[in-house]
Structures are given as structure tokens and as C-alpha cells.
């Protein structure tokens, strides 16, 4: 949970450098807190690493992340909304 909270804080303070440095460790622990994938996706978008962001969204869905609908409306993920893979991943997720 601590790594997820750090990613969240770095995302909201726009400290992409620190977030990216933490990412490898945070993602290793994400299986126990799927929200980490959401925060990681947001950071990857800011870092212009859209493939990695999509990978995090896939992992969040596979992990049973409870807030998939939030991914569809998260402003940080807006650059992905027109991406066909993003749309397909979340097509079966009801609106929030």
C-alpha cells in the first residue's frame, strides 16, 4: 500500500522523475494492491509511455481492480481514450 500511496503522491505533485524511479518496485507489489496499476498508468501517460500505461490497465483488469470505471473517466488517462486497445479493454465495464 505504501508504494501505491507514493505513486499517487508523485502523480499529484507531478514528480514524474521520482515516480518513474519507484515504478519497478511499486509494480512488483501491485498484485496485492491493484490500485497501484491505476496510478502507474497515469504516471506512464505523463511520461509519454503509452504502451506501458496500457499494460498497467490490462494488469489492473486481470487483477480484478474494483474501480475500472474510474479508468474510463480519469483525466490523466485522457490521451488513451481514443486508443482502440484501451477502448476494447474497458468496453465491458459499466459507466461509473
JSON list of C-alpha atoms in Angstrom, two decimals, residues 22-87:
[
{"chain": "A", "resi": 22, "resn": "UNK", "atom": "CA", "xyz": [9.92, 3.99, -7.89]},
{"chain": "A", "resi": 23, "resn": "UNK", "atom": "CA", "xyz": [7.95, 2.22, -10.62]},
{"chain": "A", "resi": 24, "resn": "UNK", "atom": "CA", "xyz": [9.86, -1.09, -10.82]},
{"chain": "A", "resi": 25, "resn": "UNK", "atom": "CA", "xyz": [9.47, -1.75, -7.10]},
{"chain": "A", "resi": 26, "resn": "UNK", "atom": "CA", "xyz": [5.89, -0.48, -6.97]},
{"chain": "A", "resi": 27, "resn": "UNK", "atom": "CA", "xyz": [4.80, -2.72, -9.84]},
{"chain": "A", "resi": 28, "resn": "UNK", "atom": "CA", "xyz": [6.34, -5.78, -8.17]},
{"chain": "A", "resi": 29, "resn": "UNK", "atom": "CA", "xyz": [4.00, -5.20, -5.24]},
{"chain": "A", "resi": 30, "resn": "UNK", "atom": "CA", "xyz": [0.91, -4.28, -7.28]},
{"chain": "A", "resi": 31, "resn": "UNK", "atom": "CA", "xyz": [-0.59, -7.77, -7.13]},
{"chain": "A", "resi": 32, "resn": "UNK", "atom": "CA", "xyz": [-1.54, -7.07, -3.52]},
{"chain": "A", "resi": 33, "resn": "UNK", "atom": "CA", "xyz": [-2.99, -3.62, -4.33]},
{"chain": "A", "resi": 34, "resn": "UNK", "atom": "CA", "xyz": [-4.40, -3.32, -7.85]},
{"chain": "A", "resi": 35, "resn": "UNK", "atom": "CA", "xyz": [-4.86, 0.45, -7.42]},
{"chain": "A", "resi": 36, "resn": "UNK", "atom": "CA", "xyz": [-1.10, 0.64, -7.98]},
{"chain": "A", "resi": 37, "resn": "UNK", "atom": "CA", "xyz": [-1.71, -0.24, -11.63]},
{"chain": "A", "resi": 38, "resn": "UNK", "atom": "CA", "xyz": [-4.09, 2.71, -11.98]},
{"chain": "A", "resi": 39, "resn": "UNK", "atom": "CA", "xyz": [-1.59, 5.16, -10.53]},
{"chain": "A", "resi": 40, "resn": "UNK", "atom": "CA", "xyz": [1.22, 3.64, -12.58]},
{"chain": "A", "resi": 41, "resn": "UNK", "atom": "CA", "xyz": [-0.83, 4.02, -15.78]},
{"chain": "A", "resi": 42, "resn": "UNK", "atom": "CA", "xyz": [-1.37, 7.70, -15.02]},
{"chain": "A", "resi": 43, "resn": "UNK", "atom": "CA", "xyz": [2.33, 8.24, -14.47]},
{"chain": "A", "resi": 44, "resn": "UNK", "atom": "CA", "xyz": [3.26, 6.37, -17.63]},
{"chain": "A", "resi": 45, "resn": "UNK", "atom": "CA", "xyz": [0.89, 8.57, -19.63]},
{"chain": "A", "resi": 46, "resn": "UNK", "atom": "CA", "xyz": [2.54, 11.68, -18.19]},
{"chain": "A", "resi": 47, "resn": "UNK", "atom": "CA", "xyz": [5.92, 10.19, -19.16]},
{"chain": "A", "resi": 48, "resn": "UNK", "atom": "CA", "xyz": [4.54, 9.57, -22.68]},
{"chain": "A", "resi": 49, "resn": "UNK", "atom": "CA", "xyz": [4.93, 5.80, -22.29]},
{"chain": "A", "resi": 50, "resn": "UNK", "atom": "CA", "xyz": [1.51, 4.82, -23.58]},
{"chain": "A", "resi": 51, "resn": "UNK", "atom": "CA", "xyz": [2.30, 1.12, -24.19]},
{"chain": "A", "resi": 52, "resn": "UNK", "atom": "CA", "xyz": [3.36, 0.77, -20.57]},
{"chain": "A", "resi": 53, "resn": "UNK", "atom": "CA", "xyz": [0.21, 2.58, -19.44]},
{"chain": "A", "resi": 54, "resn": "UNK", "atom": "CA", "xyz": [-1.95, 0.17, -21.44]},
{"chain": "A", "resi": 55, "resn": "UNK", "atom": "CA", "xyz": [-0.06, -2.73, -19.93]},
{"chain": "A", "resi": 56, "resn": "UNK", "atom": "CA", "xyz": [-0.90, -1.43, -16.45]},
{"chain": "A", "resi": 57, "resn": "UNK", "atom": "CA", "xyz": [-4.57, -1.16, -17.37]},
{"chain": "A", "resi": 58, "resn": "UNK", "atom": "CA", "xyz": [-4.55, -4.77, -18.61]},
{"chain": "A", "resi": 59, "resn": "UNK", "atom": "CA", "xyz": [-2.94, -5.85, -15.35]},
{"chain": "A", "resi": 60, "resn": "UNK", "atom": "CA", "xyz": [-5.47, -3.89, -13.30]},
{"chain": "A", "resi": 61, "resn": "UNK", "atom": "CA", "xyz": [-8.32, -5.60, -15.10]},
{"chain": "A", "resi": 62, "resn": "UNK", "atom": "CA", "xyz": [-6.72, -9.04, -14.73]},
{"chain": "A", "resi": 63, "resn": "UNK", "atom": "CA", "xyz": [-6.19, -8.37, -11.01]},
{"chain": "A", "resi": 64, "resn": "UNK", "atom": "CA", "xyz": [-9.89, -7.59, -10.54]},
{"chain": "A", "resi": 65, "resn": "UNK", "atom": "CA", "xyz": [-9.40, -3.89, -9.83]},
{"chain": "A", "resi": 66, "resn": "UNK", "atom": "CA", "xyz": [-12.66, -2.62, -8.30]},
{"chain": "A", "resi": 67, "resn": "UNK", "atom": "CA", "xyz": [-12.55, 0.81, -9.94]},
{"chain": "A", "resi": 68, "resn": "UNK", "atom": "CA", "xyz": [-12.20, 0.02, -13.64]},
{"chain": "A", "resi": 69, "resn": "UNK", "atom": "CA", "xyz": [-14.96, 2.53, -14.45]},
{"chain": "A", "resi": 70, "resn": "UNK", "atom": "CA", "xyz": [-12.73, 5.24, -12.99]},
{"chain": "A", "resi": 71, "resn": "UNK", "atom": "CA", "xyz": [-10.11, 4.45, -15.63]},
{"chain": "A", "resi": 72, "resn": "UNK", "atom": "CA", "xyz": [-12.59, 5.42, -18.33]},
{"chain": "A", "resi": 73, "resn": "UNK", "atom": "CA", "xyz": [-13.03, 8.95, -16.96]},
{"chain": "A", "resi": 74, "resn": "UNK", "atom": "CA", "xyz": [-9.68, 9.65, -15.29]},
{"chain": "A", "resi": 75, "resn": "UNK", "atom": "CA", "xyz": [-8.40, 12.90, -16.85]},
{"chain": "A", "resi": 76, "resn": "UNK", "atom": "CA", "xyz": [-4.81, 11.71, -16.52]},
{"chain": "A", "resi": 77, "resn": "UNK", "atom": "CA", "xyz": [-5.64, 8.86, -18.91]},
{"chain": "A", "resi": 78, "resn": "UNK", "atom": "CA", "xyz": [-7.39, 11.09, -21.45]},
{"chain": "A", "resi": 79, "resn": "UNK", "atom": "CA", "xyz": [-4.61, 10.61, -24.06]},
{"chain": "A", "resi": 80, "resn": "UNK", "atom": "CA", "xyz": [-5.55, 6.91, -24.16]},
{"chain": "A", "resi": 81, "resn": "UNK", "atom": "CA", "xyz": [-9.30, 7.30, -24.68]},
{"chain": "A", "resi": 82, "resn": "UNK", "atom": "CA", "xyz": [-9.13, 7.20, -28.49]},
{"chain": "A", "resi": 83, "resn": "UNK", "atom": "CA", "xyz": [-6.80, 4.20, -28.43]},
{"chain": "A", "resi": 84, "resn": "UNK", "atom": "CA", "xyz": [-8.63, 1.12, -29.74]},
{"chain": "A", "resi": 85, "resn": "UNK", "atom": "CA", "xyz": [-6.87, -1.21, -27.30]},
{"chain": "A", "resi": 86, "resn": "UNK", "atom": "CA", "xyz": [-7.89, 1.00, -24.36]},
{"chain": "A", "resi": 87, "resn": "UNK", "atom": "CA", "xyz": [-11.48, 1.07, -25.62]}
]
